[in-house]
Every structure is written in structure tokens, then in C-alpha cells.
GROMACS .gro file of C-alpha atoms in nm:
model
  451
    1MET     CA    1  -4.792  -7.378  -3.256
    2SER     CA    2  -4.836  -7.566  -3.554
    3ASP     CA    3  -4.608  -7.876  -3.639
    4TRP     CA    4  -4.474  -7.945  -3.993
    5PRO     CA    5  -4.462  -8.283  -4.122
    6ASP     CA    6  -4.076  -8.430  -4.097
    7ASP     CA    7  -4.148  -8.607  -4.454
    8GLN     CA    8  -4.318  -8.504  -4.812
    9GLY     CA    9  -4.254  -8.818  -4.972
   10GLY     CA   10  -3.881  -8.776  -4.930
   11ARG     CA   11  -3.903  -8.454  -5.136
   12GLY     CA   12  -3.737  -8.124  -5.062
   13TYR     CA   13  -4.032  -7.857  -4.932
   14GLY     CA   14  -3.987  -7.530  -5.115
   15ARG     CA   15  -3.662  -7.707  -5.275
   16GLY     CA   16  -3.752  -7.659  -5.621
   17ASN     CA   17  -3.795  -8.036  -5.657
   18GLY     CA   18  -3.795  -8.211  -6.026
   19ASN     CA   19  -4.119  -8.367  -5.955
   20SER     CA   20  -4.408  -8.325  -6.202
   21GLN     CA   21  -4.639  -8.349  -5.887
   22PRO     CA   22  -4.698  -8.039  -5.686
   23ASP     CA   23  -4.614  -8.007  -5.316
   24GLY     CA   24  -4.904  -8.206  -5.080
   25ALA     CA   25  -5.115  -7.994  -4.871
   26ARG     CA   26  -4.947  -7.940  -4.540
   27VAL     CA   27  -5.077  -8.163  -4.263
   28MET     CA   28  -5.176  -7.925  -3.946
   29ARG     CA   29  -5.201  -8.155  -3.658
   30HIS     CA   30  -5.574  -8.095  -3.479
   31VAL     CA   31  -5.642  -8.018  -3.121
   32GLN     CA   32  -5.940  -8.143  -2.977
   33ARG     CA   33  -6.191  -7.944  -2.833
   34GLY     CA   34  -6.265  -8.006  -2.421
   35GLN     CA   35  -5.876  -8.106  -2.377
   36PRO     CA   36  -5.657  -7.913  -2.166
   37SER     CA   37  -5.406  -7.724  -2.357
   38ARG     CA   38  -5.061  -7.778  -2.341
   39PRO     CA   39  -4.922  -7.535  -2.077
   40ALA     CA   40  -4.630  -7.280  -2.169
   41GLY     CA   41  -4.299  -7.350  -2.091
   42PRO     CA   42  -4.096  -7.661  -2.070
   43PRO     CA   43  -4.248  -8.005  -1.983
   44PRO     CA   44  -4.221  -8.174  -1.681
   45GLY     CA   45  -3.843  -8.360  -1.619
   46GLY     CA   46  -3.632  -8.046  -1.828
   47VAL     CA   47  -3.599  -7.873  -2.175
   48PRO     CA   48  -3.787  -8.064  -2.447
   49PRO     CA   49  -3.517  -8.153  -2.734
   50GLN     CA   50  -3.480  -7.911  -2.990
   51PRO     CA   51  -3.445  -7.958  -3.379
   52ALA     CA   52  -3.050  -7.946  -3.501
   53TYR     CA   53  -2.974  -7.787  -3.769
   54ASP     CA   54  -2.654  -7.628  -3.936
   55ASP     CA   55  -2.541  -7.302  -3.933
   56GLY     CA   56  -2.377  -7.350  -4.287
   57TYR     CA   57  -2.723  -7.445  -4.367
   58GLY     CA   58  -2.657  -7.830  -4.358
   59ASP     CA   59  -2.688  -8.086  -4.594
   60ARG     CA   60  -3.054  -8.141  -4.485
   61TYR     CA   61  -3.344  -7.952  -4.403
   62GLY     CA   62  -3.554  -8.200  -4.224
   63ASN     CA   63  -3.626  -8.406  -4.553
   64GLY     CA   64  -3.293  -8.596  -4.580
   65GLN     CA   65  -3.216  -8.470  -4.917
   66PRO     CA   66  -2.875  -8.306  -5.035
   67TYR     CA   67  -2.826  -7.917  -4.987
   68GLY     CA   68  -2.735  -7.873  -5.377
   69ASP     CA   69  -2.844  -8.201  -5.481
   70ALA     CA   70  -2.754  -8.353  -5.845
   71ARG     CA   71  -3.088  -8.313  -5.916
   72ASP     CA   72  -3.123  -8.000  -5.837
   73GLU     CA   73  -2.849  -7.777  -6.070
   74VAL     CA   74  -2.915  -7.433  -5.956
   75PHE     CA   75  -2.705  -7.472  -5.661
   76GLU     CA   76  -2.313  -7.468  -5.646
   77PRO     CA   77  -2.172  -7.810  -5.531
   78ARG     CA   78  -2.101  -7.856  -5.165
   79ALA     CA   79  -1.729  -7.833  -5.241
   80ALA     CA   80  -1.742  -7.498  -5.417
   81ARG     CA   81  -1.968  -7.305  -5.191
   82GLN     CA   82  -1.876  -7.053  -4.918
   83ASP     CA   83  -1.971  -7.001  -4.602
   84PRO     CA   84  -2.155  -6.658  -4.623
   85TYR     CA   85  -2.053  -6.627  -4.204
   86ALA     CA   86  -1.700  -6.685  -4.285
   87GLN     CA   87  -1.459  -6.407  -4.280
   88GLY     CA   88  -1.156  -6.314  -4.561
   89PRO     CA   89  -1.086  -6.099  -4.852
   90ASP     CA   90  -1.329  -6.301  -5.074
   91ASN     CA   91  -1.636  -6.294  -4.881
   92ALA     CA   92  -1.592  -6.068  -4.601
   93TYR     CA   93  -1.912  -6.024  -4.402
   94ASP     CA   94  -2.059  -5.671  -4.316
   95SER     CA   95  -2.263  -5.708  -3.977
   96GLY     CA   96  -2.349  -5.303  -4.006
   97TYR     CA   97  -2.157  -5.194  -3.683
   98ASN     CA   98  -1.883  -4.960  -3.689
   99THR     CA   99  -1.540  -5.171  -3.643
  100GLY     CA  100  -1.406  -4.873  -3.456
  101GLN     CA  101  -1.210  -4.704  -3.663
  102VAL     CA  102  -1.262  -4.290  -3.728
  103TYR     CA  103  -1.503  -4.235  -4.012
  104GLY     CA  104  -1.314  -4.073  -4.289
  105GLN     CA  105  -0.976  -4.259  -4.207
  106PRO     CA  106  -0.857  -4.570  -4.349
  107ALA     CA  107  -0.962  -4.861  -4.117
  108GLY     CA  108  -0.686  -5.048  -3.957
  109ASN     CA  109  -0.435  -4.913  -3.682
  110GLY     CA  110  -0.262  -4.672  -3.923
  111GLY     CA  111   0.019  -4.626  -3.648
  112GLN     CA  112  -0.156  -4.392  -3.460
  113GLY     CA  113  -0.488  -4.445  -3.258
  114GLY     CA  114  -0.619  -4.549  -3.650
  115THR     CA  115  -0.562  -4.190  -3.725
  116GLY     CA  116  -0.375  -4.299  -4.042
  117ARG     CA  117  -0.093  -4.058  -3.933
  118PRO     CA  118   0.281  -4.212  -3.903
  119PRO     CA  119   0.352  -4.293  -3.549
  120ARG     CA  120   0.511  -3.960  -3.328
  121GLY     CA  121   0.837  -3.994  -3.225
  122PRO     CA  122   1.004  -3.916  -2.866
  123ARG     CA  123   0.940  -3.565  -2.750
  124PRO     CA  124   1.262  -3.377  -2.786
  125ALA     CA  125   1.419  -3.256  -2.456
  126PRO     CA  126   1.334  -2.901  -2.366
  127ASN     CA  127   1.589  -2.616  -2.472
  128TRP     CA  128   1.657  -2.479  -2.131
  129ARG     CA  129   1.926  -2.250  -2.258
  130LYS     CA  130   1.699  -2.142  -2.483
  131ARG     CA  131   1.374  -2.090  -2.223
  132LEU     CA  132   1.653  -1.911  -1.995
  133LYS     CA  133   1.739  -1.649  -2.231
  134TRP     CA  134   1.386  -1.566  -2.373
  135GLY     CA  135   1.301  -1.516  -2.005
  136SER     CA  136   1.571  -1.350  -1.918
  137ILE     CA  137   1.511  -1.129  -2.192
  138ALA     CA  138   1.099  -1.121  -2.051
  139LEU     CA  139   1.229  -0.959  -1.737
  140VAL     CA  140   1.464  -0.713  -1.850
  141THR     CA  141   1.198  -0.593  -2.080
  142VAL     CA  142   0.945  -0.542  -1.835
  143LEU     CA  143   1.168  -0.404  -1.582
  144VAL     CA  144   1.318  -0.134  -1.846
  145VAL     CA  145   0.942  -0.061  -1.925
  146THR     CA  146   0.847  -0.027  -1.562
  147SER     CA  147   1.158   0.262  -1.455
  148VAL     CA  148   1.091   0.432  -1.777
  149VAL     CA  149   0.711   0.466  -1.667
  150THR     CA  150   0.790   0.542  -1.300
  151TYR     CA  151   1.056   0.775  -1.406
  152PHE     CA  152   0.788   0.998  -1.625
  153TRP     CA  153   0.545   0.968  -1.350
  154ALA     CA  154   0.776   1.067  -1.031
  155ASP     CA  155   0.943   1.313  -1.266
  156SER     CA  156   0.576   1.480  -1.318
  157LYS     CA  157   0.518   1.494  -0.985
  158LEU     CA  158   0.772   1.738  -0.899
  159LYS     CA  159   0.705   2.108  -0.796
  160ARG     CA  160   0.975   2.297  -1.000
  161GLU     CA  161   0.917   2.626  -0.895
  162VAL     CA  162   1.193   2.813  -0.758
  163ASP     CA  163   1.360   2.977  -1.023
  164LEU     CA  164   1.775   2.996  -0.967
  165SER     CA  165   1.858   3.211  -1.221
  166LYS     CA  166   1.657   3.525  -1.034
  167VAL     CA  167   1.933   3.513  -0.805
  168ILE     CA  168   2.168   3.844  -0.907
  169GLU     CA  169   2.585   3.840  -0.792
  170ARG     CA  170   2.637   3.474  -0.770
  171PRO     CA  171   2.981   3.348  -0.636
  172GLU     CA  172   3.184   3.086  -0.868
  173GLY     CA  173   3.140   2.724  -0.843
  174GLY     CA  174   3.369   2.478  -0.723
  175ALA     CA  175   3.372   2.125  -0.697
  176GLY     CA  176   3.078   1.888  -0.612
  177THR     CA  177   2.764   1.966  -0.576
  178ASN     CA  178   2.586   2.200  -0.296
  179TYR     CA  179   2.195   2.186  -0.203
  180LEU     CA  180   2.044   2.386   0.067
  181ILE     CA  181   1.762   2.191   0.200
  182VAL     CA  182   1.488   2.381   0.388
  183GLY     CA  183   1.211   2.262   0.642
  184SER     CA  184   0.934   2.516   0.597
  185ASP     CA  185   0.626   2.535   0.841
  186SER     CA  186   0.373   2.513   0.541
  187ARG     CA  187   0.068   2.424   0.608
  188GLU     CA  188  -0.040   2.401   0.228
  189GLY     CA  189  -0.300   2.149   0.232
  190MET     CA  190  -0.346   2.000   0.541
  191SER     CA  191  -0.686   2.032   0.705
  192ALA     CA  192  -0.803   2.183   1.089
  193GLU     CA  193  -0.762   1.821   1.184
  194GLU     CA  194  -0.420   1.787   1.088
  195LYS     CA  195  -0.296   2.081   1.184
  196LYS     CA  196  -0.439   2.028   1.532
  197GLU     CA  197  -0.313   1.669   1.556
  198LEU     CA  198   0.030   1.789   1.402
  199HIS     CA  199   0.048   2.090   1.640
  200THR     CA  200   0.180   2.338   1.389
  201GLY     CA  201  -0.089   2.612   1.417
  202SER     CA  202  -0.274   2.838   1.141
  203ALA     CA  203  -0.029   3.049   1.074
  204GLU     CA  204  -0.056   3.197   0.736
  205GLY     CA  205   0.180   3.185   0.493
  206LYS     CA  206   0.516   2.999   0.532
  207ARG     CA  207   0.872   3.072   0.763
  208THR     CA  208   1.160   2.831   0.728
  209ASP     CA  209   1.208   2.597   1.034
  210SER     CA  210   1.536   2.429   0.927
  211MET     CA  211   1.784   2.481   0.715
  212MET     CA  212   2.101   2.299   0.581
  213ILE     CA  213   2.424   2.259   0.335
  214LEU     CA  214   2.428   1.934   0.170
  215HIS     CA  215   2.774   1.936  -0.006
  216VAL     CA  216   2.798   1.587  -0.238
  217ALA     CA  217   3.197   1.552  -0.312
  218ASP     CA  218   3.250   1.392  -0.696
  219ASP     CA  219   3.484   1.167  -0.479
  220GLY     CA  220   3.296   1.095  -0.158
  221GLY     CA  221   3.346   1.235   0.193
  222ASN     CA  222   2.975   1.471   0.201
  223THR     CA  223   2.940   1.660   0.451
  224MET     CA  224   2.595   1.846   0.618
  225VAL     CA  225   2.588   2.164   0.794
  226SER     CA  226   2.326   2.291   0.945
  227LEU     CA  227   2.203   2.687   0.936
  228PRO     CA  228   2.027   2.749   1.238
  229ARG     CA  229   1.732   2.977   1.206
  230ASP     CA  230   1.856   3.252   1.446
  231SER     CA  231   2.196   3.277   1.275
  232ASN     CA  232   2.276   3.694   1.250
  233VAL     CA  233   2.340   3.771   0.861
  234THR     CA  234   2.332   4.076   0.645
  235ILE     CA  235   2.051   4.078   0.431
  236PRO     CA  236   2.229   4.178   0.049
  237SER     CA  237   2.108   4.363  -0.261
  238PHE     CA  238   1.857   4.126  -0.458
  239LYS     CA  239   1.587   4.115  -0.704
  240GLY     CA  240   1.239   4.011  -0.631
  241ALA     CA  241   1.119   3.724  -0.748
  242GLU     CA  242   0.788   3.827  -0.815
  243SER     CA  243   0.834   4.169  -0.900
  244GLY     CA  244   1.176   4.137  -1.075
  245LYS     CA  245   1.246   4.494  -0.913
  246LEU     CA  246   1.596   4.551  -0.759
  247TYR     CA  247   1.637   4.623  -0.401
  248PRO     CA  248   1.989   4.778  -0.310
  249GLY     CA  249   2.164   4.621  -0.004
  250THR     CA  250   2.142   4.850   0.312
  251GLY     CA  251   2.331   4.635   0.539
  252ARG     CA  252   2.105   4.528   0.718
  253GLN     CA  253   2.117   4.268   0.996
  254THR     CA  254   1.879   4.000   1.049
  255LYS     CA  255   1.756   3.643   1.171
  256LEU     CA  256   1.847   3.404   0.848
  257ASN     CA  257   1.487   3.280   0.821
  258ALA     CA  258   1.344   3.658   0.760
  259ALA     CA  259   1.513   3.618   0.447
  260TYR     CA  260   1.283   3.345   0.351
  261ALA     CA  261   0.979   3.507   0.506
  262GLU     CA  262   1.064   3.855   0.294
  263ASP     CA  263   1.071   3.752  -0.066
  264GLY     CA  264   1.086   3.325  -0.053
  265PRO     CA  265   1.336   3.079  -0.215
  266GLU     CA  266   1.561   3.283  -0.414
  267LEU     CA  267   1.585   3.574  -0.127
  268LEU     CA  268   1.724   3.302   0.092
  269VAL     CA  269   1.968   3.115  -0.167
  270ARG     CA  270   2.131   3.500  -0.232
  271THR     CA  271   2.137   3.534   0.128
  272VAL     CA  272   2.343   3.211   0.211
  273GLU     CA  273   2.535   3.259  -0.094
  274PHE     CA  274   2.619   3.669   0.028
  275ASN     CA  275   2.671   3.538   0.351
  276THR     CA  276   2.954   3.217   0.313
  277GLY     CA  277   3.074   3.267  -0.048
  278LEU     CA  278   2.976   2.898  -0.143
  279ARG     CA  279   2.740   2.855  -0.438
  280ILE     CA  280   2.404   2.680  -0.399
  281ASP     CA  281   2.328   2.443  -0.690
  282HIS     CA  282   1.974   2.325  -0.598
  283TYR     CA  283   1.747   2.387  -0.351
  284ALA     CA  284   1.537   2.130  -0.211
  285GLU     CA  285   1.186   2.212   0.033
  286ILE     CA  286   0.975   2.015   0.214
  287GLY     CA  287   0.644   2.115   0.426
  288PHE     CA  288   0.517   1.981   0.769
  289GLY     CA  289   0.232   1.772   0.605
  290GLY     CA  290   0.486   1.588   0.368
  291PHE     CA  291   0.751   1.529   0.611
  292ALA     CA  292   0.482   1.359   0.807
  293LYS     CA  293   0.374   1.154   0.548
  294ILE     CA  294   0.704   1.031   0.434
  295VAL     CA  295   0.782   0.879   0.778
  296ASP     CA  296   0.423   0.676   0.789
  297SER     CA  297   0.435   0.558   0.422
  298VAL     CA  298   0.813   0.410   0.535
  299GLY     CA  299   0.593   0.259   0.861
  300GLY     CA  300   0.816   0.494   1.069
  301VAL     CA  301   1.190   0.575   1.176
  302GLU     CA  302   1.345   0.426   1.454
  303MET     CA  303   1.525   0.674   1.644
  304ASP     CA  304   1.778   0.629   1.983
  305ILE     CA  305   1.684   0.900   2.222
  306PRO     CA  306   1.978   0.958   2.511
  307LYS     CA  307   1.750   1.175   2.717
  308ALA     CA  308   1.348   1.205   2.750
  309PHE     CA  309   1.207   1.562   2.710
  310LYS     CA  310   0.875   1.743   2.670
  311ASP     CA  311   0.750   2.008   2.485
  312LYS     CA  312   0.424   2.139   2.462
  313LYS     CA  313   0.388   2.377   2.160
  314SER     CA  314   0.559   2.122   1.923
  315GLY     CA  315   0.374   1.817   2.138
  316ALA     CA  316   0.692   1.599   2.198
  317ASP     CA  317   0.683   1.378   2.469
  318PHE     CA  318   0.935   1.131   2.450
  319GLU     CA  319   1.099   0.856   2.679
  320ALA     CA  320   1.467   0.759   2.673
  321GLY     CA  321   1.623   0.454   2.425
  322LYS     CA  322   1.524   0.356   2.094
  323GLN     CA  323   1.194   0.364   1.972
  324THR     CA  324   1.004   0.424   1.646
  325LEU     CA  325   0.825   0.739   1.559
  326ASN     CA  326   0.572   0.778   1.314
  327GLY     CA  327   0.466   1.083   1.116
  328GLN     CA  328   0.333   1.303   1.407
  329GLU     CA  329   0.616   1.225   1.646
  330ALA     CA  330   0.899   1.279   1.420
  331LEU     CA  331   0.755   1.630   1.330
  332ALA     CA  332   0.760   1.714   1.688
  333PHE     CA  333   1.106   1.573   1.726
  334VAL     CA  334   1.267   1.752   1.469
  335ARG     CA  335   1.051   2.092   1.589
  336THR     CA  336   1.116   2.097   1.936
  337ARG     CA  337   1.371   2.347   2.035
  338TYR     CA  338   1.241   2.514   2.370
  339ALA     CA  339   1.287   2.211   2.538
  340PHE     CA  340   1.689   2.199   2.513
  341ALA     CA  341   1.934   2.430   2.665
  342GLY     CA  342   2.137   2.509   2.333
  343SER     CA  343   1.780   2.562   2.174
  344ASP     CA  344   1.799   2.618   1.826
  345LEU     CA  345   2.172   2.434   1.800
  346ASP     CA  346   2.045   2.161   1.976
  347ARG     CA  347   1.750   2.132   1.752
  348THR     CA  348   1.970   2.174   1.442
  349LYS     CA  349   2.178   1.884   1.522
  350ASN     CA  350   1.822   1.618   1.619
  351GLN     CA  351   1.713   1.769   1.245
  352GLN     CA  352   2.004   1.644   1.091
  353LYS     CA  353   2.011   1.290   1.306
  354PHE     CA  354   1.662   1.222   1.182
  355LEU     CA  355   1.668   1.332   0.791
  356SER     CA  356   2.000   1.087   0.776
  357ALA     CA  357   1.815   0.803   0.977
  358LEU     CA  358   1.474   0.891   0.753
  359ALA     CA  359   1.701   0.909   0.417
  360ASN     CA  360   1.933   0.548   0.519
  361GLN     CA  361   1.556   0.371   0.564
  362VAL     CA  362   1.416   0.467   0.227
  363ALA     CA  363   1.737   0.390   0.034
  364THR     CA  364   1.708   0.043   0.172
  365PRO     CA  365   1.590  -0.265  -0.051
  366GLY     CA  366   1.314  -0.319   0.166
  367THR     CA  367   1.184  -0.025   0.044
  368ILE     CA  368   1.321   0.058  -0.312
  369MET     CA  369   1.240  -0.334  -0.438
  370ASN     CA  370   0.881  -0.357  -0.258
  371PRO     CA  371   0.639  -0.157  -0.473
  372PHE     CA  372   0.384  -0.122  -0.189
  373LYS     CA  373   0.628   0.091  -0.015
  374LEU     CA  374   0.815   0.293  -0.290
  375TYR     CA  375   0.552   0.410  -0.486
  376PRO     CA  376   0.372   0.538  -0.160
  377THR     CA  377   0.691   0.718  -0.024
  378MET     CA  378   0.777   0.873  -0.370
  379GLY     CA  379   0.412   0.974  -0.382
  380ALA     CA  380   0.446   1.170  -0.022
  381GLY     CA  381   0.754   1.288  -0.064
  382LEU     CA  382   0.709   1.465  -0.458
  383ASP     CA  383   0.360   1.619  -0.355
  384THR     CA  384   0.504   1.831  -0.113
  385LEU     CA  385   0.887   1.862  -0.251
  386ILE     CA  386   0.969   2.177  -0.383
  387VAL     CA  387   1.280   2.208  -0.622
  388ASP     CA  388   1.467   2.448  -0.861
  389LYS     CA  389   1.394   2.459  -1.226
  390ASP     CA  390   1.696   2.263  -1.287
  391MET     CA  391   1.628   2.006  -1.063
  392GLY     CA  392   1.558   1.630  -1.204
  393LEU     CA  393   1.538   1.290  -1.015
  394THR     CA  394   1.878   1.201  -1.052
  395ASP     CA  395   1.932   1.503  -0.879
  396VAL     CA  396   1.672   1.444  -0.591
  397GLY     CA  397   1.828   1.087  -0.571
  398SER     CA  398   2.117   1.199  -0.508
  399MET     CA  399   2.064   1.399  -0.225
  400PHE     CA  400   1.906   1.141  -0.064
  401TRP     CA  401   2.219   0.892  -0.103
  402ALA     CA  402   2.433   1.111   0.017
  403MET     CA  403   2.182   1.197   0.324
  404LYS     CA  404   2.193   0.827   0.363
  405GLY     CA  405   2.590   0.799   0.320
  406VAL     CA  406   2.622   1.084   0.617
  407SER     CA  407   2.410   0.897   0.835
  408GLY     CA  408   2.609   0.545   0.769
  409GLY     CA  409   2.982   0.742   0.847
  410ASP     CA  410   3.075   0.815   0.496
  411GLY     CA  411   3.119   1.225   0.570
  412LYS     CA  412   3.037   1.485   0.831
  413SER     CA  413   2.765   1.622   0.996
  414MET     CA  414   2.810   1.959   1.196
  415ASN     CA  415   2.625   2.311   1.286
  416MET     CA  416   2.764   2.581   1.148
  417PRO     CA  417   3.112   2.753   1.349
  418ILE     CA  418   2.962   2.946   1.619
  419ALA     CA  419   3.150   3.263   1.756
  420GLY     CA  420   2.874   3.410   1.991
  421THR     CA  421   2.587   3.601   2.007
  422ALA     CA  422   2.448   3.923   1.959
  423GLY     CA  423   2.069   4.046   2.041
  424GLY     CA  424   1.945   3.657   2.074
  425ASN     CA  425   2.100   3.652   1.763
  426LEU     CA  426   2.399   3.350   1.646
  427LEU     CA  427   2.714   3.529   1.530
  428TRP     CA  428   2.903   3.294   1.278
  429ASP     CA  429   3.295   3.237   1.292
  430LYS     CA  430   3.429   3.404   1.019
  431ALA     CA  431   3.756   3.289   0.985
  432LYS     CA  432   3.591   2.925   0.995
  433VAL     CA  433   3.337   2.942   0.774
  434LYS     CA  434   3.565   3.102   0.506
  435GLN     CA  435   3.805   2.790   0.592
  436LEU     CA  436   3.529   2.573   0.566
  437VAL     CA  437   3.377   2.698   0.249
  438GLU     CA  438   3.770   2.618   0.067
  439GLU     CA  439   3.740   2.278   0.182
  440LEU     CA  440   3.380   2.230   0.040
  441ASN     CA  441   3.514   2.361  -0.276
  442ASN     CA  442   3.769   2.168  -0.321
  443ASP     CA  443   3.657   1.837  -0.205
  444GLU     CA  444   3.912   1.824   0.056
  445LYS     CA  445   3.809   1.642   0.395
  446VAL     CA  446   3.647   1.903   0.656
  447THR     CA  447   3.896   1.973   0.948
  448VAL     CA  448   3.676   2.267   1.085
  449SER     CA  449   3.430   2.176   1.374
  450GLY     CA  450   3.113   2.292   1.414
  451SER     CA  451   2.917   2.444   1.749
   0.00000   0.00000   0.00000
């Protein structure tokens, strides 16, 4: 490393001195050949002394001459000079480094992290009343839309196939609403495996396996009256449901279920009205398969069977006591007749008991408020439910609620009053039947006892 002379005759080297003579040649220390070179690093004993300097470029630069000497008028006097590193509005130093401000924003805090925006005030407290209001409106809207969609979906599934306008010579109506509820042995839509499992057989066509009148009073006090299929009735004059042909009455006596087999629901309604004098307002029918599916969709129905019984034809095999019946077991329960001494009369009592229990379970909040139960139940029931052309969903709902009310003690269930038998057919007690119809038409409490 070269060492420069400390003094060149008192002149400041490179300072623009005023001497007429040029600066002398620099003297460079020579290194003798053959001598070991000075090792790199500090000499033994510590760090060598370092030349002193002034950060403000001091008063001297190794030559003892004042910086900005009177001899050199180019420079400002010392008192007037400014430190180039000093900070201030008149002589700010720009190092080239970002000071932290966001580009495009004025430097400084700016009131909000250097953004230049005014400081944000405290967040206002939430308006819970307003939130509750709009939340309630949204919930009501969802419920209304869901209800409307469900209504039209369910309404579209109703099979309105029975035309009561074809029934002729109808009696006058009374107070309340009368439903003729029919359980048919229709196997429509059932596979061979299902027919075998449910012990239904494979008979063609369909017949009525159970029939009952449900009277829904305008002021409460509903009544369910079972009509035994073996009831002895007179087939009146009627108009063919399909042909439109008028068939005159001949006074022919037969079992009640024969009317259904002969010309379907319309003739059955006509026969019931003719033999009772009670006007039927609505008709509802469900087959074997639909009945079993409804029971399964609600998870079974709990029944209290007072006495054990078996029936090979229906497939029934029940122990005494409380138990939950699935679809297959429920169908066997309501179809069994040969295991009872009262045959069809005992069967109708079991049918009433079971239908009331089923309606009671379907109408519970656990089913209605649970879409995973409600929609399968409605789908299973409506897919196989056949009603008259004037029956709507509100009528279906009224029918089920009335059945639920009867099972809960708000009403009465009974068989049609029986006076005796003739040729294996059950004879109705005409006097009691007349009294029963009068009480129903007037929405009076039923005092007539059935069999």
C-alpha cells in the first residue's frame, strides 16, 4: 500500500492553493527487494493507530491548512457552511431509502398508518333490533316459500279419480263434513316379492277390505263409524261410472263390498247413501302397498294388543302387550278376521284403533316439523291415495286431524248398529241407524251405541 507524504511544503494538496509553483511530485516509499513483505493484518501487539478524520471534513486534511482558508475564497467561511449530513428543512439528506410511507401517499403518519385518511372513529354498536327484524322477515319468507312449494307439490300428487257428480238421487246434506274412507285390497304397483311378503295374494282387480264413515263436526265431537264389509244392503238404481248407463233398482240384497266390486267407488257411495240417508261429502281410498309404506315412513306405529293371536291368511302372529308394528305387521293386523270370534266386527274395531293411532303419530310435531319424515310420509300416502275430484289438501288434512282427535278422546268410534244376521250377512238396526244419522246431521253428541 502506498503512503502519501504528510506535508508538501505547507501546501494543501489538491486544494487549489495560490502558489505559482505546481505541486511537487509525490514521494512513494520503495520496498527493497529480498526483504520479507509486511504480513497482512494488524501488527503484533494490537491494532495500528488509525488516521483521524472529521465527519464534517474537519479543518485540516493532513496538511494543517484550515478548510476554507482565507487564501481560498472559493469555499464559504466555516461559520456559514452547513453539514451535508445534518437533518433539517434547509438541508435534508436523501439517502435513497424508503422512509415507510405508502407510495402515492404523503409522508408522515397521516392519522391512520400513513394512509393520509383521517383517524377512524369507534365502530357503532350493532343495532340488534334491526337485525332481529330483518332476520325474522327472512325466516318468514323462507317458511312461506317452502310452504307454498310443498303445497303445490303435494297437491299435484293427489289422485282425483272419483267423480261424485255421477252419483244420482243423493240425500240432503247436514252439518259438518262426512268422509267415506275405504281400504282396498288393490295390489296396484306391487311387485311379486311385495305381494308374497305382505300376504296379499295376486287377485286381479280390487275389493274393499274396510270401510268407515268419518263425521267431522263443525264444533268438535268427531265420530268414526265402521261399516262391516259383510253388511247386508240393498243395491239401488245407479248410473254406471264408466258407461253412463242408468241401471234401475231391483231391490237386490247383497254384501256391502259387492257394490264396490260391481261398479267402483261411485256405486259404493250411492249404496251407502241409499241405505243410511247420510250424504257423503268426500271419498278417500288407499291400497295395501300405500298403507304399508305410510307406516314404515313414520318409523312404525305403537299398538297395545290385549291378546295374542295368529292368522295364516293375513300373516298375523302377535304377542300380547305394547309393541311397534312395521308396515307388513300393520297390514296383517288390520286384515285379520278369522282369528276372532266376532270376525268382521272385531276386525273393524282393530282397524279403527290402528288408523287412529297412525293419524295420531303422523300429526305429531316430530313428523310435521321434520322434513326427513314429513316428505317421505306425504309421498308414500299421496302416491296411493285416491280421492274425489273436489277434495283438496285442506280436506285431507282435516280428515287426518279428525282421526287423530278421535284417538285422543275428542270424539267417538263405533260400529254400525247391528240387529242380527241373515245368511251370513250382518243386518243393520234400522231404528238406531236413523237416530245415528239424525245426530250426525245436527252435529249432536252421538248417543247411539254400536256393536
